[in-house]
PDB file of C-alpha atoms in Angstrom:
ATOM      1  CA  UNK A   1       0.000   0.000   0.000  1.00 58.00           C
ATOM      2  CA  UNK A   2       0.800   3.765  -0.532  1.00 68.00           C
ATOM      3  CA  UNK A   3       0.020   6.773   0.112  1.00 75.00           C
ATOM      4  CA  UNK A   4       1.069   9.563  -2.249  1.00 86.00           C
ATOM      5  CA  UNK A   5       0.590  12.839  -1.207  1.00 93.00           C
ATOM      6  CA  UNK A   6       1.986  16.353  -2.891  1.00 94.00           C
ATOM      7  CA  UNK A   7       4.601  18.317  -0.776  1.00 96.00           C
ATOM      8  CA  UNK A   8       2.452  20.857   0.575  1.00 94.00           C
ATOM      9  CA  UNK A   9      -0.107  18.483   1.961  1.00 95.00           C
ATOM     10  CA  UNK A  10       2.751  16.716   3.934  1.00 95.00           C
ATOM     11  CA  UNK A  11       2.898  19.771   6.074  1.00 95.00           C
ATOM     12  CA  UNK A  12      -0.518  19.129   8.053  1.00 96.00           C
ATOM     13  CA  UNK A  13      -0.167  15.156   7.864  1.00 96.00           C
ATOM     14  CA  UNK A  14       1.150  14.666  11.275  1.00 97.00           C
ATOM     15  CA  UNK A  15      -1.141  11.392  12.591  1.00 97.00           C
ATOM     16  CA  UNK A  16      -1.529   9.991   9.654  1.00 96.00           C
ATOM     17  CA  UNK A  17      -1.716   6.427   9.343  1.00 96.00           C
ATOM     18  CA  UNK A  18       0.537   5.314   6.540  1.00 96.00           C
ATOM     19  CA  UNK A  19      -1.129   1.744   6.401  1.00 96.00           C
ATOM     20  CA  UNK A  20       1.176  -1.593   6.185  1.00 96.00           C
ATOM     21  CA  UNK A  21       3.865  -2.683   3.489  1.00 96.00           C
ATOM     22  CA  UNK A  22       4.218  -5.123   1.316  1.00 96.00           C
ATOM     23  CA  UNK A  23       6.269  -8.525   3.034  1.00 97.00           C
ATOM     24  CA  UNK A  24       9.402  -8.885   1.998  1.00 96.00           C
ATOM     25  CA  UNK A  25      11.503 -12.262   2.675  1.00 97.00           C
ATOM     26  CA  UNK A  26      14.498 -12.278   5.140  1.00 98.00           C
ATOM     27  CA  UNK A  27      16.351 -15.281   4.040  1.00 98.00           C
ATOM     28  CA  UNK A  28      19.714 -16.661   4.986  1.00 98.00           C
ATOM     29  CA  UNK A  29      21.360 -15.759   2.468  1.00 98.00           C
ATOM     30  CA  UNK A  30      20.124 -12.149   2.860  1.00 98.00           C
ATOM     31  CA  UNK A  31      20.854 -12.555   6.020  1.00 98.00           C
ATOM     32  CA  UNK A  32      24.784 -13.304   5.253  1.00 98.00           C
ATOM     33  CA  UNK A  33      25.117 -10.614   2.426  1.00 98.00           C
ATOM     34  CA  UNK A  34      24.066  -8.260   5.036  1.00 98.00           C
ATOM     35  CA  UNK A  35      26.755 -10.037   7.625  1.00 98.00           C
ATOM     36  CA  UNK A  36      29.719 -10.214   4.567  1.00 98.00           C
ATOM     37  CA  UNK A  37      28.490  -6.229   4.098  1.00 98.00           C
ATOM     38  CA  UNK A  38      28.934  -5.019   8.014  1.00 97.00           C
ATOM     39  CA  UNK A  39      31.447  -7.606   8.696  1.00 97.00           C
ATOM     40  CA  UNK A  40      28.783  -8.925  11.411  1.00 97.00           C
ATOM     41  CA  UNK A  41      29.381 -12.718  11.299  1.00 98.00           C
ATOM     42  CA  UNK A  42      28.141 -13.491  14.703  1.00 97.00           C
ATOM     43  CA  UNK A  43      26.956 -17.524  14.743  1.00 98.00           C
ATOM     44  CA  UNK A  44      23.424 -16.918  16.087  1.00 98.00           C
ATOM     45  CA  UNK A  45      23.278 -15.148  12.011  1.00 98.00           C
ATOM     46  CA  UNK A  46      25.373 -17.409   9.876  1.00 98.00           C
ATOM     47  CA  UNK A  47      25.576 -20.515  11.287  1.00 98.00           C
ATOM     48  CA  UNK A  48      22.336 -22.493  10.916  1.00 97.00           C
ATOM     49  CA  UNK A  49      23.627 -26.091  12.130  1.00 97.00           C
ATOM     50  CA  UNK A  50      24.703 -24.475  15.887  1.00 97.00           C
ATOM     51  CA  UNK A  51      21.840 -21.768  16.100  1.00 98.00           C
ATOM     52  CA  UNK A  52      19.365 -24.750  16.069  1.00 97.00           C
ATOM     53  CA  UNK A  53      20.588 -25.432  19.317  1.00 96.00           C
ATOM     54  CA  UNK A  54      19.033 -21.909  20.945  1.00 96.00           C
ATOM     55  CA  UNK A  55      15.504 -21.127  22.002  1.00 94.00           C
ATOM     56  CA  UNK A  56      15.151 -19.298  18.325  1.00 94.00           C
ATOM     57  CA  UNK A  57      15.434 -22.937  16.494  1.00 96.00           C
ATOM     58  CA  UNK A  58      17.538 -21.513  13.875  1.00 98.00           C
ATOM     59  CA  UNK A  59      19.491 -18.026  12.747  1.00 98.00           C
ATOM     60  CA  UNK A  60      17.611 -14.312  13.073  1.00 98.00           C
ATOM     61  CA  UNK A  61      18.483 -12.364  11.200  1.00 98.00           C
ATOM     62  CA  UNK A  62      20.578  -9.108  12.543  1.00 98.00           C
ATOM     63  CA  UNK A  63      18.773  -6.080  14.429  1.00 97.00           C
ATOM     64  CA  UNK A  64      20.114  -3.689  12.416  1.00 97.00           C
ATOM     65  CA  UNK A  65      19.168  -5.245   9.258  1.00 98.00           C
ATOM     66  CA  UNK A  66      15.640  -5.545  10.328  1.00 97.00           C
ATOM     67  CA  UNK A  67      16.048  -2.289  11.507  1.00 97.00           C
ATOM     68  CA  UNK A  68      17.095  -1.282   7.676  1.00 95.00           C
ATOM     69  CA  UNK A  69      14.516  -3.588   6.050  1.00 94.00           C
ATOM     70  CA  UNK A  70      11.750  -1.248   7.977  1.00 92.00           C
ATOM     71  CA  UNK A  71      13.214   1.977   7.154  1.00 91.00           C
ATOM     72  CA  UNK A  72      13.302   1.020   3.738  1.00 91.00           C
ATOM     73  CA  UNK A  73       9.901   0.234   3.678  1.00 91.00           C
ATOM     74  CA  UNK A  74       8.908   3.551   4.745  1.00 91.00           C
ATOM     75  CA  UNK A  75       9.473   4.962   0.900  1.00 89.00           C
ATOM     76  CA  UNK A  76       7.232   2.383  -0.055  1.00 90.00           C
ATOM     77  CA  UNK A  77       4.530   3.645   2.383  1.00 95.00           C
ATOM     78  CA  UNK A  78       4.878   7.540   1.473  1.00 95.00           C
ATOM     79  CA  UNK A  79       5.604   9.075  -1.919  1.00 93.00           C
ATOM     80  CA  UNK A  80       6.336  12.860  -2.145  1.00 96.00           C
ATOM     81  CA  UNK A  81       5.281  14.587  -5.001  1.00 95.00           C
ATOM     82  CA  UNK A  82       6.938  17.791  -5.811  1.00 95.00           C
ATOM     83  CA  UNK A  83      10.122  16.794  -3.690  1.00 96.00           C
ATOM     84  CA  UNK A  84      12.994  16.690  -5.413  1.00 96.00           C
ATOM     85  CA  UNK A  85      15.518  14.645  -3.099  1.00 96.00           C
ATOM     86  CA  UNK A  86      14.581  12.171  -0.107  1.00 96.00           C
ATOM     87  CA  UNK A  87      17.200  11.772   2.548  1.00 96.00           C
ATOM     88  CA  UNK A  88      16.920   9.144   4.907  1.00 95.00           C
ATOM     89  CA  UNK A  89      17.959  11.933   7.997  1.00 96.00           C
ATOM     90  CA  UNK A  90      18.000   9.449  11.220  1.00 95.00           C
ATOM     91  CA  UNK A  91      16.440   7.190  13.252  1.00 96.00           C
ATOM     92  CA  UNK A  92      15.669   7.608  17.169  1.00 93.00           C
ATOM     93  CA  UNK A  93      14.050   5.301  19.591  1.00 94.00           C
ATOM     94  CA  UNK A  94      15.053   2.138  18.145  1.00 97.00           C
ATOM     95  CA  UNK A  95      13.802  -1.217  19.443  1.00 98.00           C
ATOM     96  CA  UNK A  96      14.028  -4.644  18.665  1.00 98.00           C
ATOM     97  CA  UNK A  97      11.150  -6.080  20.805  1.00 98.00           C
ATOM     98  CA  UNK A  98      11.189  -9.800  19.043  1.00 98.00           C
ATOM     99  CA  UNK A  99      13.846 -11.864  16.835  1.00 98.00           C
ATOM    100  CA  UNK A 100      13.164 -12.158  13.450  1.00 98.00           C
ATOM    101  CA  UNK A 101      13.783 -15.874  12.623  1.00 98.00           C
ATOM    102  CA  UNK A 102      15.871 -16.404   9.295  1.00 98.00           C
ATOM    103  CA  UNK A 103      13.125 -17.599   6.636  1.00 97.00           C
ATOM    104  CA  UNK A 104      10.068 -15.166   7.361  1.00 97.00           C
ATOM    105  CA  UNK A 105       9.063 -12.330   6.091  1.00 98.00           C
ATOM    106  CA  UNK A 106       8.805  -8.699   7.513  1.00 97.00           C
ATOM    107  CA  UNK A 107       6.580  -5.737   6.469  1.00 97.00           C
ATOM    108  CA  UNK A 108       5.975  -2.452   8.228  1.00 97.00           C
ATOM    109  CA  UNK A 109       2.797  -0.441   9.362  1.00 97.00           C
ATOM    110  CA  UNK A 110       3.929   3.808   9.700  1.00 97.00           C
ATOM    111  CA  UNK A 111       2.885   6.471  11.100  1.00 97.00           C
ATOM    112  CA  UNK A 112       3.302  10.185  10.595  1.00 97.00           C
ATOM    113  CA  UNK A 113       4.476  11.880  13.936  1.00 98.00           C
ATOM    114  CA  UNK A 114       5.455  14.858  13.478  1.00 97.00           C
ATOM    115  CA  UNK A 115       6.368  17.323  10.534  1.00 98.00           C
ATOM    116  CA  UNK A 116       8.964  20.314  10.687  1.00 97.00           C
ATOM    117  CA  UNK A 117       9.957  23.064   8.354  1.00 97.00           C
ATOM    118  CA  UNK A 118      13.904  22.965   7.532  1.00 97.00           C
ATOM    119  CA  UNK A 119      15.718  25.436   4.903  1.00 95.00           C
ATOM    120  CA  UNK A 120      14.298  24.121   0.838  1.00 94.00           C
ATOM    121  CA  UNK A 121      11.969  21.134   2.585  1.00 97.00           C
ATOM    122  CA  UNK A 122      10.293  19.295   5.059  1.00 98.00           C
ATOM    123  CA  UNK A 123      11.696  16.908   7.842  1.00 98.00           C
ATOM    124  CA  UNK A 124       9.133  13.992   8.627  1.00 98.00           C
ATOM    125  CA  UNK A 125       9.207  11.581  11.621  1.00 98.00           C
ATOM    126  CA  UNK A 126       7.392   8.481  11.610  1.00 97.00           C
ATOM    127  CA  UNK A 127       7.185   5.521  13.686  1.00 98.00           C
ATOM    128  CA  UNK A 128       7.562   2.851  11.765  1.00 97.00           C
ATOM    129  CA  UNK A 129       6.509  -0.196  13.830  1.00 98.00           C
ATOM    130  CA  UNK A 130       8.295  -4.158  11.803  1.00 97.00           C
ATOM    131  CA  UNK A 131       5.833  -7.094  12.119  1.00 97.00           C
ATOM    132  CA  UNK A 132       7.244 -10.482  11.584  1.00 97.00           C
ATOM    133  CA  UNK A 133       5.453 -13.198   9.926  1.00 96.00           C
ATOM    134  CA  UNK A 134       3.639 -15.227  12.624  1.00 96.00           C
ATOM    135  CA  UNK A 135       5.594 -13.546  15.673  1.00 97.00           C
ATOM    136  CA  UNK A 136       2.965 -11.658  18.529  1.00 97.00           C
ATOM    137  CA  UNK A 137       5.739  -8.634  19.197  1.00 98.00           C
ATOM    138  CA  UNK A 138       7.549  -6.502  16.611  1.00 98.00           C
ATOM    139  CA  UNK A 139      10.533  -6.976  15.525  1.00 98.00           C
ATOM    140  CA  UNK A 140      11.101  -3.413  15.157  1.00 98.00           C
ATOM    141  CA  UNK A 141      10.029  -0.587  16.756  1.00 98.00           C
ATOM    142  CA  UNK A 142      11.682   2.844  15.201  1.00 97.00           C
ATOM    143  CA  UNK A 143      10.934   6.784  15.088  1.00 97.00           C
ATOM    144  CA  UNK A 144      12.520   7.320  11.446  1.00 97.00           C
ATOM    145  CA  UNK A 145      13.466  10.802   9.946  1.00 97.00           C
ATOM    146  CA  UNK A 146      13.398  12.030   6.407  1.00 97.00           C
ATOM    147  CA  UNK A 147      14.223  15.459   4.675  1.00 97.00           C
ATOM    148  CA  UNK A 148      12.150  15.664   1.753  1.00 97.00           C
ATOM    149  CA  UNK A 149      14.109  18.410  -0.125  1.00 97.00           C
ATOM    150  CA  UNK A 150      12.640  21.022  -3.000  1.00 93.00           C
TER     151      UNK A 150
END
């Protein structure tokens, strides 16, 4: 789902409900590009023969890259028309309530919290809440921020 609103409408759309992504697929071998790419190769992420011993059954997949996979999905949720560049500003509050087992897939649900005027755009916080396939808590909780520039 998304919602495409024009620039000067984003200015008012604090509390807006963004709706919920599309699921995307966190397999292991996303899982160990992401670990080759941060140099994260932490067993409980690449190696599925000893993680099977934990109470997870298997590898999760990093925090941070569930963390990036939920950002991401923001710009799926919200297109800007009239802006001209979208810069991914910052994230605050950032929680990772649940594991997300290697294997499932993860979409996002956001919400616009607050809007502020910066020099040639608009600087938009959402909370961006992860859902895992099948798994009662998130898997990631975060207050995103993006500059949507003019």
């Amino acid at each position: 789902m998304s919602a495409a609103i024009e620039f000067d409408e984003l200015r008012t759309a604090a509390g807006r409900d963004l709706g919920k992504s599309e699921w995307i697929r966190v397999d292991q071998p996303r899982i160990d590009i992401f670990a080759d790419a941060i140099d994260d190769h932490q067993w409980i992420h690449v190696d599925p023969v000893r993680a099977k011993e934990t109470p997870y059954g298997g590898t999760i997949a990093h925090g941070y890259l569930t963390l990036a996979a939920a950002a991401t999905r923001l710009g799926d949720l919200l297109q800007v028309r009239g802006a001209t560049s979208v810069i991914n500003y910052g994230v605050d509050r950032t929680r990772f309530p649940a594991p997300l087992p290697a294997g499932r897939r993860i979409r996002a649900q956001a919400t616009i919290t607050r809007v502020e005027e910066i020099p040639d755009g608009l600087q938009v916080w959402a909370r961006v809440t992860a859902e895992g396939e099948g798994i009662a808590k998130p898997v990631c909780v975060a207050d995103v921020c993006v500059r949507y520039l003019r």
